[in-house]
Short mmCIF file of C-alpha atoms in Angstrom, two decimals:
data_model
loop_
_atom_site.label_atom_id
_atom_site.label_comp_id
_atom_site.label_asym_id
_atom_site.label_seq_id
_atom_site.Cartn_x
_atom_site.Cartn_y
_atom_site.Cartn_z
CA GLY A 13 -13.15 9.80 -3.19
CA MET A 14 -12.42 7.03 -5.69
CA LEU A 15 -10.58 5.08 -2.99
CA GLN A 16 -11.65 5.02 0.64
CA ALA A 17 -9.21 3.71 3.24
CA ARG A 18 -8.59 3.39 6.93
CA ILE A 19 -5.43 3.59 8.97
CA ASP A 20 -4.63 0.18 10.42
CA GLU A 21 -1.15 1.02 11.72
CA PRO A 22 -1.10 4.58 13.16
CA ASP A 23 2.68 4.40 13.70
CA LEU A 24 3.10 4.56 9.90
CA GLY A 25 1.37 7.95 9.72
CA LEU A 26 -0.98 8.72 6.85
CA VAL A 27 -0.81 5.26 5.31
CA GLY A 28 -4.04 3.41 4.69
CA ASN A 29 -5.57 0.18 3.51
CA VAL A 30 -8.33 0.33 0.91
CA VAL A 31 -11.76 -0.55 2.24
CA GLU A 32 -13.93 0.71 -0.62
CA VAL A 33 -13.57 1.53 -4.32
CA ASN A 34 -15.92 3.87 -6.16
CA THR A 35 -15.76 2.45 -9.68
CA ASP A 36 -17.96 5.13 -11.29
CA PRO A 37 -15.15 7.54 -12.27
CA ILE A 38 -13.02 4.66 -13.57
CA ALA A 39 -15.89 3.26 -15.61
CA ALA A 40 -16.56 6.73 -17.07
CA VAL A 41 -12.96 7.09 -18.22
CA LEU A 42 -12.93 3.57 -19.68
CA SER A 43 -16.23 4.08 -21.50
CA ALA A 44 -14.77 7.24 -23.06
CA GLY A 45 -12.10 5.02 -24.60
CA CYS A 46 -9.30 6.28 -22.37
CA MET A 47 -6.85 4.60 -20.03
CA PRO A 48 -7.22 5.78 -16.44
CA VAL A 49 -4.09 6.64 -14.51
CA ILE A 50 -4.85 6.33 -10.82
CA ALA A 51 -2.68 7.71 -8.05
CA PRO A 52 -2.52 5.39 -5.03
CA LEU A 53 -4.15 7.90 -2.71
CA ALA A 54 -7.30 7.38 -0.72
CA VAL A 55 -9.61 9.43 1.46
CA HIS A 56 -9.57 8.41 5.10
CA GLN A 57 -12.98 7.05 6.00
CA SER A 58 -14.88 8.99 8.58
CA ASP A 59 -14.12 7.30 11.87
CA GLY A 60 -14.64 10.17 14.29
CA SER A 61 -10.93 10.99 14.44
CA ASP A 62 -9.30 14.26 13.41
CA ARG A 63 -7.82 12.42 10.41
CA ALA A 64 -11.21 11.69 8.81
CA GLY A 65 -11.20 13.01 5.25
CA ALA A 66 -7.40 13.23 5.07
CA LEU A 67 -5.54 11.88 2.07
CA LEU A 68 -3.81 8.59 2.77
CA ASN A 69 -0.98 6.93 0.91
CA VAL A 70 -1.88 3.42 -0.24
CA ASN A 71 0.48 0.78 -1.61
CA ALA A 72 0.09 0.98 -5.40
CA ASP A 73 0.02 -2.80 -5.88
CA THR A 74 -2.61 -3.18 -3.18
CA ALA A 75 -4.70 -0.39 -4.73
CA ALA A 76 -4.44 -2.04 -8.17
CA GLY A 77 -5.66 -5.35 -6.77
CA GLU A 78 -8.60 -3.75 -4.99
CA ILE A 79 -9.54 -1.75 -8.10
CA ALA A 80 -9.32 -4.87 -10.29
CA ALA A 81 -11.57 -6.77 -7.87
CA ALA A 82 -14.11 -3.94 -7.66
CA LEU A 83 -14.24 -3.61 -11.45
CA ARG A 84 -14.47 -7.37 -11.86
CA ALA A 85 -11.59 -6.97 -14.30
CA GLU A 86 -10.60 -9.87 -16.52
CA ARG A 87 -6.86 -9.36 -15.96
CA LEU A 88 -4.42 -7.79 -13.56
CA ILE A 89 -0.84 -7.57 -14.77
CA LEU A 90 1.76 -6.27 -12.35
CA LEU A 91 5.08 -5.25 -13.88
CA THR A 92 8.08 -5.45 -11.58
CA ASP A 93 11.87 -5.66 -11.60
CA VAL A 94 12.17 -9.40 -11.04
CA GLU A 95 11.21 -12.40 -13.16
CA GLY A 96 8.10 -13.13 -11.08
CA VAL A 97 7.50 -14.98 -7.81
CA LEU A 98 10.58 -16.96 -6.81
CA ASP A 99 10.81 -20.06 -4.65
CA SER A 100 13.27 -20.58 -1.78
CA SER A 101 15.96 -21.54 -4.31
CA ARG A 102 15.36 -18.30 -6.25
CA ARG A 103 13.75 -20.13 -9.19
CA LEU A 104 10.71 -18.74 -10.97
CA ILE A 105 7.36 -20.22 -10.01
CA PRO A 106 5.35 -20.05 -13.26
CA ARG A 107 1.93 -20.69 -11.70
CA LEU A 108 0.42 -20.46 -8.23
CA THR A 109 -2.97 -21.39 -6.87
CA LYS A 110 -4.63 -19.17 -4.31
CA ARG A 111 -3.68 -21.63 -1.60
CA GLN A 112 -0.03 -21.84 -2.71
CA ALA A 113 0.28 -18.05 -2.88
CA ALA A 114 -1.12 -17.63 0.63
CA GLY A 115 1.23 -20.34 1.89
CA LEU A 116 4.28 -18.64 0.37
CA MET A 117 3.36 -15.40 2.14
CA ARG A 118 2.72 -17.14 5.47
CA SER A 119 6.03 -19.02 5.28
CA ARG A 120 7.87 -15.79 4.40
CA ILE A 121 9.43 -17.38 1.31
CA VAL A 122 7.88 -14.40 -0.43
CA ASP A 123 8.84 -11.17 1.30
CA GLY A 124 9.50 -7.49 0.77
CA GLY A 125 7.79 -5.82 -2.17
CA MET A 126 6.49 -9.13 -3.52
CA VAL A 127 4.09 -9.48 -0.57
CA PRO A 128 1.76 -6.63 -1.66
CA LYS A 129 2.03 -7.78 -5.29
CA LEU A 130 0.94 -11.29 -4.41
CA GLY A 131 -1.74 -9.90 -2.09
CA ALA A 132 -3.02 -7.74 -4.96
CA CYS A 133 -3.22 -10.81 -7.18
CA LEU A 134 -5.25 -12.62 -4.53
CA SER A 135 -7.61 -9.63 -4.18
CA ALA A 136 -8.06 -9.42 -7.95
CA LEU A 137 -8.65 -13.16 -8.08
CA GLU A 138 -11.55 -12.73 -5.64
CA GLY A 139 -13.10 -10.43 -8.24
CA GLY A 140 -12.50 -12.96 -11.01
CA ALA A 141 -9.33 -11.54 -12.56
CA LEU A 142 -6.52 -13.66 -13.92
CA SER A 143 -3.38 -12.17 -12.38
CA GLN A 144 0.23 -12.18 -13.48
CA ILE A 145 3.43 -10.79 -12.05
CA VAL A 146 5.83 -10.09 -14.90
CA ASP A 147 9.33 -8.69 -15.32
CA GLY A 148 8.69 -5.22 -16.71
CA ARG A 149 12.37 -4.77 -17.57
CA ARG A 150 11.89 -7.18 -20.45
CA PRO A 151 11.24 -5.24 -23.68
CA GLY A 152 7.72 -5.90 -24.93
CA ALA A 153 6.72 -7.86 -21.82
CA LEU A 154 3.27 -6.28 -21.50
CA SER A 155 2.45 -6.81 -25.18
CA GLU A 156 3.63 -10.41 -25.00
CA VAL A 157 1.51 -11.17 -21.93
CA LEU A 158 -1.54 -9.56 -23.51
CA ALA A 159 -0.93 -11.68 -26.62
CA GLY A 160 -1.06 -14.83 -24.47
CA LYS A 161 2.62 -15.58 -23.96
CA THR A 162 3.40 -17.22 -20.62
CA LEU A 163 5.76 -14.96 -18.69
CA GLY A 164 6.39 -14.43 -15.00
CA THR A 165 4.05 -15.94 -12.46
CA ARG A 166 0.36 -16.53 -13.05
CA VAL A 167 -1.86 -16.53 -9.97
CA GLY A 168 -5.17 -18.36 -10.11
#
């Protein structure tokens, strides 16, 4: 029950969108000095249907953004297989404001798998987290970002 979700598009089957995050189990793992590994599965919220209580698949990026927001995390770093968010000329955009990110999604300049990543960054930003989308293929990328090096696209 760490993640609660609802089905917004029944044609997709058991796929949900997170509506609530129970941070207690995550906080317990963190306070024990461990790194939580969270599967992007959620329990279908009770809505009177026969699917209430079923496990739902949730986009992992979306789940990460919702969890970051709920925890009021300082950072959200999404590792991917591209340099970061790219403009219409396929050039890296090093920094985006909330407004710019939303505009890129509306205009469909950002599409495919980058849409949930950027959406996750916007969700995390609502909770106060600095968000970055970074090329995880680059050796040492996570360490470099944590050390303050500017890589990928920063949102916020």
